[in-house]
Structures are given as C-alpha cells and as structure tokens.
Coordinates of C-alpha atoms and ligand atoms in Angstrom, one line a residue:
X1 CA 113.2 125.5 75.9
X2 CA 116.6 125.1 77.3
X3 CA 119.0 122.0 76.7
X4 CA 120.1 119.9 79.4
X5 CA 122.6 117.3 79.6
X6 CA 123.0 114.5 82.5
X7 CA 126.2 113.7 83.0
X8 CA 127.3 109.8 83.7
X9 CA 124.1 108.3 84.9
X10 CA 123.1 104.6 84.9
X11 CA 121.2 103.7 81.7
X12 CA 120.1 100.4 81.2
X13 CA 123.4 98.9 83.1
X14 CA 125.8 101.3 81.6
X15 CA 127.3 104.5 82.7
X16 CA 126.1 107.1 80.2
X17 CA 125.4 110.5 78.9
X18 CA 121.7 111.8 78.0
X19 CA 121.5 115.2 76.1
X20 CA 117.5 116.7 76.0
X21 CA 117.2 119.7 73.5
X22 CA 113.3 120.6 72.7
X23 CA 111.9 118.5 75.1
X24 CA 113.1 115.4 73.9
X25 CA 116.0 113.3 74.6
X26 CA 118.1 114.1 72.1
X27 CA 121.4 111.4 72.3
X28 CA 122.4 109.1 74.6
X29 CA 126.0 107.9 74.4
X30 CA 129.3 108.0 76.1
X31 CA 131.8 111.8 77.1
X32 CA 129.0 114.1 74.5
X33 CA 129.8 117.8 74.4
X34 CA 128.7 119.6 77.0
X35 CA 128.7 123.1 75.3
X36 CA 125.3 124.6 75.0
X37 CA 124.2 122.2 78.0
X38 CA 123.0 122.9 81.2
X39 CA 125.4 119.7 82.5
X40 CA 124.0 118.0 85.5
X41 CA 126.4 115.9 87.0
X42 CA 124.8 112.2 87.7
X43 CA 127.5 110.1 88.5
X44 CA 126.6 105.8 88.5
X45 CA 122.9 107.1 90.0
X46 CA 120.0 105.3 88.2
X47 CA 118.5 107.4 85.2
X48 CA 115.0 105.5 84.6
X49 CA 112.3 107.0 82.0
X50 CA 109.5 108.7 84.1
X51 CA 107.2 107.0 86.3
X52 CA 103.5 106.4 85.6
X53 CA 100.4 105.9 87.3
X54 CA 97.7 104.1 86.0
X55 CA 95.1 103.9 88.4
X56 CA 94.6 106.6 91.6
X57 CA 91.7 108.3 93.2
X58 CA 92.6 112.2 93.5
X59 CA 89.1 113.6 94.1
X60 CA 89.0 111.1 97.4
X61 CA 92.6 111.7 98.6
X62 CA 92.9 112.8 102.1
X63 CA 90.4 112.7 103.6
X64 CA 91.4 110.0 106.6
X65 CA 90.5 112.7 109.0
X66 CA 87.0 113.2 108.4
X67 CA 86.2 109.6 109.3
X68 CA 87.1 107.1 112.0
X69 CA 88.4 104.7 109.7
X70 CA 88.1 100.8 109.0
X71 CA 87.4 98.7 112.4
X72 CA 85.9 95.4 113.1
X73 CA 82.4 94.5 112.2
X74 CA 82.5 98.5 110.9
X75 CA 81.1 100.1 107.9
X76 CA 82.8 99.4 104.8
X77 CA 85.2 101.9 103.3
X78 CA 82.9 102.5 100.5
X79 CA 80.2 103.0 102.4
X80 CA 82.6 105.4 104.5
X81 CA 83.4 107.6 101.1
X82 CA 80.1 107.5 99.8
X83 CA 78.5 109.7 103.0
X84 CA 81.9 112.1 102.8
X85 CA 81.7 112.5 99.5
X86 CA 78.3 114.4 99.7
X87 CA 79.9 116.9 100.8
X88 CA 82.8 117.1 98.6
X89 CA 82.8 120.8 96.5
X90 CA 84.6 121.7 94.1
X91 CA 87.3 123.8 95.6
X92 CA 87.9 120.6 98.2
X93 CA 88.1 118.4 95.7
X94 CA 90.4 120.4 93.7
X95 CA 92.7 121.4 96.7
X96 CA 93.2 117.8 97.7
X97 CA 93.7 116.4 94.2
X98 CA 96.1 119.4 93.5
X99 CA 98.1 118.2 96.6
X100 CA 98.2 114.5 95.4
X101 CA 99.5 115.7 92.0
X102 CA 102.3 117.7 93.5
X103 CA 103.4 115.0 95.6
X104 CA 103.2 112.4 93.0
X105 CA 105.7 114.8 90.5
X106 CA 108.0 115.0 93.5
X107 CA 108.4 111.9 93.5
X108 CA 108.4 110.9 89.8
X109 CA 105.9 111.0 88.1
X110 CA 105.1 112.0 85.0
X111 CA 102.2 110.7 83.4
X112 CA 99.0 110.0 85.8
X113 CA 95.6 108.4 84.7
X114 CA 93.3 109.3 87.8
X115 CA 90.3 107.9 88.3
X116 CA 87.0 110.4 88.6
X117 CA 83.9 109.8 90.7
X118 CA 80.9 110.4 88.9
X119 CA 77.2 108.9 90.6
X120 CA 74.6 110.5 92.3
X121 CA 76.3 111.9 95.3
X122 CA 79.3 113.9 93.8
X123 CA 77.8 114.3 90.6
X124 CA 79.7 116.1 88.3
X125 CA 81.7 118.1 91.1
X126 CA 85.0 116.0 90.9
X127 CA 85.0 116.4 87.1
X128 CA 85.2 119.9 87.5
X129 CA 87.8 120.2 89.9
X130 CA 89.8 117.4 88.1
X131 CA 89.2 119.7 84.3
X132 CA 90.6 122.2 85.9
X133 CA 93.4 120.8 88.2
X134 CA 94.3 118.9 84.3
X135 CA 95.0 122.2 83.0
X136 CA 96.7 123.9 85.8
X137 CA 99.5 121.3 85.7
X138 CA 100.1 120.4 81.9
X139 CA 103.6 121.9 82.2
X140 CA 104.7 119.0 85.0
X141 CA 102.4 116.1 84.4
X142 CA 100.4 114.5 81.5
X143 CA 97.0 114.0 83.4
X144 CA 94.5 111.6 81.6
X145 CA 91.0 111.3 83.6
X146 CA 88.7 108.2 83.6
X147 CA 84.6 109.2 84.0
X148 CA 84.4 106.2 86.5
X149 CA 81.1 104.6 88.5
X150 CA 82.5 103.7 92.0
X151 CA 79.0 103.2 93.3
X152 CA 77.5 101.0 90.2
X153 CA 75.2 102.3 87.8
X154 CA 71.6 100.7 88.5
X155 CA 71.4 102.1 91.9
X156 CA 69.5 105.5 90.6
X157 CA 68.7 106.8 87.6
X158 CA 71.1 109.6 86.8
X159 CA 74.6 108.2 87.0
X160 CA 74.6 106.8 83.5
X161 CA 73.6 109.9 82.2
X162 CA 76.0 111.7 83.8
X163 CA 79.1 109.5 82.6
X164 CA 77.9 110.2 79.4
X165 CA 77.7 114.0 80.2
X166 CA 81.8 113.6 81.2
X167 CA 83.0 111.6 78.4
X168 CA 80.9 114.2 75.8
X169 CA 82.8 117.2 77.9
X170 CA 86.3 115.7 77.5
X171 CA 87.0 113.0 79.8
X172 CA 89.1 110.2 77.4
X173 CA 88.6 107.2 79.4
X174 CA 85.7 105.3 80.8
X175 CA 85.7 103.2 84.2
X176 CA 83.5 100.5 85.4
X177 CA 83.1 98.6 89.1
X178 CA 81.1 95.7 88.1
X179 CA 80.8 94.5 92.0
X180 CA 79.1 97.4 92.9
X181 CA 76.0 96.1 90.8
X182 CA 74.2 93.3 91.5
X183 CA 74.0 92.0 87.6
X184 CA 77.6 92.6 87.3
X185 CA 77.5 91.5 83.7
X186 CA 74.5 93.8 82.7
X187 CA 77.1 96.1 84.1
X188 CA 79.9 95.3 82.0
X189 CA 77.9 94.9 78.8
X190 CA 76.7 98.8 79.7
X191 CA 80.7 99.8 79.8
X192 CA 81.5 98.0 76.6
X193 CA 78.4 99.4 74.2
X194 CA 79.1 102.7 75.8
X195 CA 82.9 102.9 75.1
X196 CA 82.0 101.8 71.4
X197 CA 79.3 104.5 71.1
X198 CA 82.2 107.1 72.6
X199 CA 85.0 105.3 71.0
X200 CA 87.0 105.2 74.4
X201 CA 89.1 103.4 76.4
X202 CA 87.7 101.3 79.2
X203 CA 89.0 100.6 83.0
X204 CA 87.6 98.3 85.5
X205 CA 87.9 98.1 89.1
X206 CA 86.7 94.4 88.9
X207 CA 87.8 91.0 91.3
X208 CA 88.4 92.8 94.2
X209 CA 86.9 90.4 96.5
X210 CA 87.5 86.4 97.2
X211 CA 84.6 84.4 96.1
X212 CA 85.4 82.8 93.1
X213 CA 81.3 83.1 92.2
X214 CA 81.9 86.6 91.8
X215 CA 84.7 86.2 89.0
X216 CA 84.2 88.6 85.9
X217 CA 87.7 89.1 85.0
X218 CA 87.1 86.1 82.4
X219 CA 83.6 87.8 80.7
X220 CA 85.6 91.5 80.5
X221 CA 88.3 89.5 78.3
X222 CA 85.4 87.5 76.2
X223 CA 84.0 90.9 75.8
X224 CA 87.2 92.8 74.8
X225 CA 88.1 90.3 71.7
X226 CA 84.1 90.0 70.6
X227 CA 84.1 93.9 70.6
X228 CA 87.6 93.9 69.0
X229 CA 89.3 96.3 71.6
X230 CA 92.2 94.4 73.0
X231 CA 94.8 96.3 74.2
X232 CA 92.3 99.0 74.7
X233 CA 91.1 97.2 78.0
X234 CA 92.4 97.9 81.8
X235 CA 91.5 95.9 85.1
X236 CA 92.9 96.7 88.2
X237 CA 92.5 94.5 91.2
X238 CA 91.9 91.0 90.0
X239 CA 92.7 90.1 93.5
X240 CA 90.8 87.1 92.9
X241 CA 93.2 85.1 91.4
X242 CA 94.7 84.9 93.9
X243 CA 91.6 82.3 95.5
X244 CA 91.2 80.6 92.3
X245 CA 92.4 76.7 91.8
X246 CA 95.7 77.1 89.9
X247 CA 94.2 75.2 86.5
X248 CA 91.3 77.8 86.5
X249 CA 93.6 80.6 87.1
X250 CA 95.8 79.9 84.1
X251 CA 93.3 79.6 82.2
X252 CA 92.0 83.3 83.0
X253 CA 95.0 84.6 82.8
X254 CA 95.7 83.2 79.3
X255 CA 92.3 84.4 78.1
X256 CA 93.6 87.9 79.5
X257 CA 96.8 87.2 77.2
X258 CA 94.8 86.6 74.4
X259 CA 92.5 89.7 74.9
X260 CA 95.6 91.7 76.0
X261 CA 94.5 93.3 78.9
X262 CA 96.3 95.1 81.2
X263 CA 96.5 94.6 84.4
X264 CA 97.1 97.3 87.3
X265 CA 97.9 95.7 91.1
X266 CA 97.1 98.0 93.6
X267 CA 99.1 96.5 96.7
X268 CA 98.8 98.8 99.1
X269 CA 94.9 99.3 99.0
X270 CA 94.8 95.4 99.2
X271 CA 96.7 94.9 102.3
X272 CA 95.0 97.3 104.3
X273 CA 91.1 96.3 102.9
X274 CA 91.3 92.8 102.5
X275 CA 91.3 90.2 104.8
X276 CA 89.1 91.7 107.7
X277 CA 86.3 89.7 107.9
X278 CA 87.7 86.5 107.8
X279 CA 88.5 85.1 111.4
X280 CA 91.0 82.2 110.0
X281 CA 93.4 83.7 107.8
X282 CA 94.2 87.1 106.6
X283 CA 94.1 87.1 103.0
X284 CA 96.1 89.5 101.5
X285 CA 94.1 90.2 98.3
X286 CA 97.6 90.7 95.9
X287 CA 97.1 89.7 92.5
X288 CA 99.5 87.2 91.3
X289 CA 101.7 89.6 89.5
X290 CA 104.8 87.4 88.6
X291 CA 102.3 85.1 87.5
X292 CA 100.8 87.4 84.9
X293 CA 104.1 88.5 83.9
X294 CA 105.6 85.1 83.1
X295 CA 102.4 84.8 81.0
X296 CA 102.7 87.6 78.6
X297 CA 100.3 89.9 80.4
X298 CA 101.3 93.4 80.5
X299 CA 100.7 94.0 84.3
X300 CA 101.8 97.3 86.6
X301 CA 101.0 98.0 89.9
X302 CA 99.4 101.9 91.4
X303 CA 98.9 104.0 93.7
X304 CA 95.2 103.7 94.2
X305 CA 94.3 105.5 97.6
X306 CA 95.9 108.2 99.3
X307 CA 95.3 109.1 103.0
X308 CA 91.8 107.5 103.6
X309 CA 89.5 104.8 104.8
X310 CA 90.8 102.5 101.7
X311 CA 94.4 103.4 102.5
X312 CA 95.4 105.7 105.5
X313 CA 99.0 105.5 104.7
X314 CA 98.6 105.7 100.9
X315 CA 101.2 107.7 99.2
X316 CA 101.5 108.5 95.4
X317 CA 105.3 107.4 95.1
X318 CA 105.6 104.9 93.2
X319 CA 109.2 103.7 94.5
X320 CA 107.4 103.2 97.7
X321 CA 104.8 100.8 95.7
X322 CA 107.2 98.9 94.2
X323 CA 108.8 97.9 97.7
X324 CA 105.5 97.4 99.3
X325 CA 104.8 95.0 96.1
X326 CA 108.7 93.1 96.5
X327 CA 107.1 92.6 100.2
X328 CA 104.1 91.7 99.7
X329 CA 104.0 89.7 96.5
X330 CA 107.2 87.5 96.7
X331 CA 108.7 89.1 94.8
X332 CA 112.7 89.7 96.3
X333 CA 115.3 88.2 94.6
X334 CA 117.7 89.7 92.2
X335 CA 116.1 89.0 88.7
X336 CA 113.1 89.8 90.6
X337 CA 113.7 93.4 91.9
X338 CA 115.9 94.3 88.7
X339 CA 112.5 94.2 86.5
X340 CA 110.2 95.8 89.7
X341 CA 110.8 99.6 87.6
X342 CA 109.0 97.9 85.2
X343 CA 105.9 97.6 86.6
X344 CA 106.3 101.6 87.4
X345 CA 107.2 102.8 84.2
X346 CA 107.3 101.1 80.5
X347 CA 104.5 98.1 81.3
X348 CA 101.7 101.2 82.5
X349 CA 103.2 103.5 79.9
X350 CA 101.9 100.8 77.4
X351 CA 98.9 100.5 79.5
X352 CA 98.2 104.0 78.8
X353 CA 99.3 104.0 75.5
X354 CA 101.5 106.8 75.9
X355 CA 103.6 107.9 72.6
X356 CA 107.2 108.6 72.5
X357 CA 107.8 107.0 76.0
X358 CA 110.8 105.4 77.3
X359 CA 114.9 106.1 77.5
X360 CA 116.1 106.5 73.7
X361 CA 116.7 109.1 71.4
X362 CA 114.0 111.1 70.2
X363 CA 111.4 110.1 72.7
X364 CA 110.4 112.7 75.1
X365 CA 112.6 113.5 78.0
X366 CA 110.3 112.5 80.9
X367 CA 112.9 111.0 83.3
X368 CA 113.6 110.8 86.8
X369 CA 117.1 110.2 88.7
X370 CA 117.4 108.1 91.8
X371 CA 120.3 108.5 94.3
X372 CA 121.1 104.3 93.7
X373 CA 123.2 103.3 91.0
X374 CA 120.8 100.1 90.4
X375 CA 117.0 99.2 91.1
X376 CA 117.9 96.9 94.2
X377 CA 119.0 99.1 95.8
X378 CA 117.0 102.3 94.5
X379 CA 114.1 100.9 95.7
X380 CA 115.4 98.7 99.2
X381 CA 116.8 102.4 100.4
X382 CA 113.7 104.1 98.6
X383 CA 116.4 106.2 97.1
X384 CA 115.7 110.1 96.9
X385 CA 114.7 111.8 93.6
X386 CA 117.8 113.7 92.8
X387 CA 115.8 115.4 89.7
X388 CA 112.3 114.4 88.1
X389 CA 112.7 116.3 84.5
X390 CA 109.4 116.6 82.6
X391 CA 109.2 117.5 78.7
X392 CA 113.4 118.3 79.1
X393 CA 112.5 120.2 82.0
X394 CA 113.7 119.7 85.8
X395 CA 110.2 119.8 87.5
X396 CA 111.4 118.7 91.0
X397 CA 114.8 118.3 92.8
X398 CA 115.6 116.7 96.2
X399 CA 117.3 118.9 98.5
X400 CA 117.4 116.7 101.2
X401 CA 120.4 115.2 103.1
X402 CA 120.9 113.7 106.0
X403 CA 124.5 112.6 107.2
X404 CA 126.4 111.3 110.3
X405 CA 127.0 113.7 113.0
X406 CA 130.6 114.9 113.4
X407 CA 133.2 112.3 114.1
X408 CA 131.1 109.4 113.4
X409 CA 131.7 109.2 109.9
X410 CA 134.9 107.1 110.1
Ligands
LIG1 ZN1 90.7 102.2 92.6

C-alpha cells in the first residue's frame, strides 16, 4: 500500500501535515519529510476524518420515477414503496444500491450502515443484492447492513422468520419500526429478545409521527438499560419530540442519556413527509438535535432516502445534510455550524461503534478534504471534495472547476 502525505491542511484549527503509511494515519505534525510520500498539496482546506452514515435505504433508492409521488389526500409513501417493491429483483436492487454507494464515496463517505428491507414483499431479495454489493466495495467503503422490518412484523407470518434467516446469514445489525404494528410494544419487546438471542445491535425507525399517544422512544430506553445494552441501541427519527410539552421532553431525553442511545435525525426525509395532512401548520417533524446534544446524547443526523416518494431530492452527501439540518433545525450561528461535522462524522462513528476512527495517529486514514479552510464555510458553499482517501487510499477526487469568464475576474 502506498504512503501518502497531505500537505498543510486544516486539522482541528491548525495548519498541518498528515503522513498515511499502511493504511493508517501515521503522524500528524508541522513541515514532516516528504520523501517516500506521494505529497498532496492541501493548503488551509479543511482535512476532517471521513464521513459516516448511519441510517439510509439503498435497496429503495431511486426509484421516484416509477411512482407519481406524494400529493394531497394521496397514498402514503409507504404504501407507495410497498407495491414497487414487489417487483424489486435482485439485479435492480443491486444496480440502484451500487449507484447510491458510489455517490455517497464521492462525496465522503466512508463507513455506511444501510438499512435492508426484509417482509413479505421483498423477501430476502434486497439482502442478496446488498451481500453482494457489501463485497463488491470493501476496498472504498466499510458497509454494515441492518435486517430491518419497514412493514411491521405481525402483518403475516413469514417476516420474522425471515429476519432471523438474515441475521443467521451475516447481517450484524437488527432494525425495528414499531409504528408499523399496531402493539408497538409487543413489537419492541420482539426486537429486544431477538437481538439478545443473536447478540446484535438494534435500530429503530421509531417517533416518526406527532401524537404524543404514540411515543415509544421512552419504553426502547427502559428496555435498553433492563436488557443491559446501552450504547448498543439506535433510534432514528424521534420527530416526536418535537410535539412533546418541554418537561416531558426532558425527561425522555434524559432517560435516553441514561440508556445511551443514539440518536440519528434524518432532516431531509422529515421535511418533505411531515406536515401534509395538517391544514393549520406545517410541522416540520425535525428532532430537537441541539437539544439532545446539550444533554449528553450522542445524536447525528443521515441521509435516509434517496430519489423517491420519501425523499425525491434525497442525496447521500452528507455536507448537503448538514446545511439542510443548519436550515432547518436552528441551528446557524458560529459555535453552532463549527460542531455541525460532528453530527457527520465522530458522533455516528460512535454510533456505529467503529474502531480506530477519527484524525490522530495510528487510527485508520479514512479522511476526506474540503475546498473551505473551516466548517462555516465548507458547508454554507457545500465545498467540493478535493480527495476522499479510504484505508490511506485516494478513492475519489473532484475535478471540477468552474471560474469567471475572461476579464471578469478583476
Ligand atoms: Zn429510514
């Protein structure tokens, strides 16, 4: 493996060397020697460890053509998947996921948990595109899959068995959607006695909606310290927070503390779902993300959807995500935007428990360099990617530039 060396970047506020021999980052300091390197030159642009998604939908990606979308008093987008994905094979599955991957390296990433629908529709289809795809690109992304039950689990009687069938072939990480049930707690109690007997992780899609009846965020944390698996425990959404009295919502968000949970926003998805059917405001559905942080909770926010009835526009950069969540979460100001990267990179990378992560020596090189020298404006400009480097490796450059015509450049 070859040895690289990035010349003057910004690393945590400095301007710095970073030497990566073996796939790791080797030293970071000021004017080290260059011989033996590959030197790429780096000067004042933001050097930030790589970025990490913790909670997307490959197997449903692109598919916003095949359906008329979300309109008033229409089908939901659920319901929308669920008939497409009948007809979801393997090599379609695998095409579109591959595509989703690609982009998301391009622009960053380098560790992905994805989400993979298993129920009676799809059956065990995406798993096998997603197993393979997980192979095909181990060189350029660490790709973790979750055996996850979009459409419940007590609607028929083969989707538990077949969650069972994907976490006994491989898959490391097990995801519920207790609102898809009607006994959502029967529902949770299934995920939790199911990732003891496997001795996995779990991931819910859970508080998605606005009725404060519905909340379950509160039992999934009761759960998580009875069964002794906190830190082991993700929920993405919680957009129901959001609706809560503020004494009720601290007091779920400090039992989330307590059972260290992690939390995943998913911004983009929210602002496009939420909202519809309510004819006096348009709730936005955001979790309250500098909320948890201020508590302790280790919250990041995701990609989610990518180009379909969930989220037409969706796009698996996660720069992108963090300027949709500065907009849409209140969360602009200086101290504010400087700690946004987190949310893309270390918080998820602890979500995921991912070893040897982050910009120090000895920790794998899995970086990627912006064309900003500081988050502010990295992510107000959506800075390019000037190189995403994976395992020491550069995986994806951007050789795009656009400048002034002639004469106007002063
Ligand atoms: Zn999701």
């Amino acid at each position: 493996m070859g040895s690289l060396l990035l010349r003057g970047g910004r690393i945590d506020g400095a301007r710095l060397d970073l030497a990566m021999r073996d796939g790791r980052i080797e030293r970071i300091g000021g004017n080290l020697p260059a011989a033996g390197y590959e030197v790429l030159d780096v000067p004042d642009r933001l050097v930030l460890p790589g970025f990490v998604e913790t909670h997307i939908h490959p197997d449903k990606a692109f598919i916003a053509d095949r359906t008329e979308g979300l309109r008033a008093g229409g089908p939901t987008a659920q319901t929308l998947v669920a008939e497409l994905k009948k007809a979801f094979t393997v090599e379609d599955v695998y095409r579109r996921a591959r595509r989703v991957i690609e982009l998301a390296v391009r622009h960053g990433c380098t560790a992905m948990r994805a989400h993979v629908e298993i129920d009676a529709l799809v059956e065990l289809r995406a798993v096998e595109a997603l197993r393979r795809l997980q192979a095909d690109v181990a060189g350029i992304l660490d790709l973790r899959l979750i055996a996850f039950a979009q459409e419940g689990i007590f609607h028929d009687a083969v989707t538990r068995d077949l969650l069972r069938e994907a976490l006994k072939a491989g898959l490391a990480t097990l995801g519920g959607c207790p609102y898809m049930d009607a006994d959502q707690r029967a529902h949770i109690d299934w995920f939790f006695d199911t990732a003891e007997a496997f001795g996995v992780p779990l991931d819910f899609h859970a508080d998605s909606a606005d009725d404060p009846a519905m909340l379950t965020s509160d039992y999934i944390a009761e759960q998580t310290v009875a069964r002794g698996m906190q830190g082991r425990v993700s929920v993405g959404h919680l957009c129901m927070l959001d609706v809560l009295e503020p004494a009720h919502r601290a007091r779920v968000v400090e039992r989330l503390r307590e059972a260290q949970i992690h939390v995943v926003s998913l911004p983009a998805t929210e602002l496009h779902v939420k909202g519809r059917a309510d004819a006096r405001r348009t709730w936005r559905g955001i979790t309250r993300i500098a909320e948890l942080r201020a508590a302790g909770v280790n919250v990041s926010i995701s990609t989610n959807n990518v180009v379909n009835p969930f989220t037409p526009y969706g796009h698996p950069d996660l720069l992108r995500q963090a300027l949709i969540t500065a907009m849409a979460a209140h969360l602009g100001n200086l101290d504010q935007l400087a700690w946004l990267p987190e949310l893309i990179t270390i918080n998820p990378a602890r979500a995921l428990g991912l070893a040897d992560y982050g910009l120090a020596e000895g920790r794998r090189a899995d970086l990627v360099v912006l064309d900003a020298p500081d988050a502010a404006q990295a992510i107000t400009e959506q800075a390019e990617k000037l190189y995403v480097i994976k395992g020491g490796r550069v995986v994806a450059r951007s050789t795009r530039r656009s400048e002034l015509a002639p004469g106007l450049a002063g």
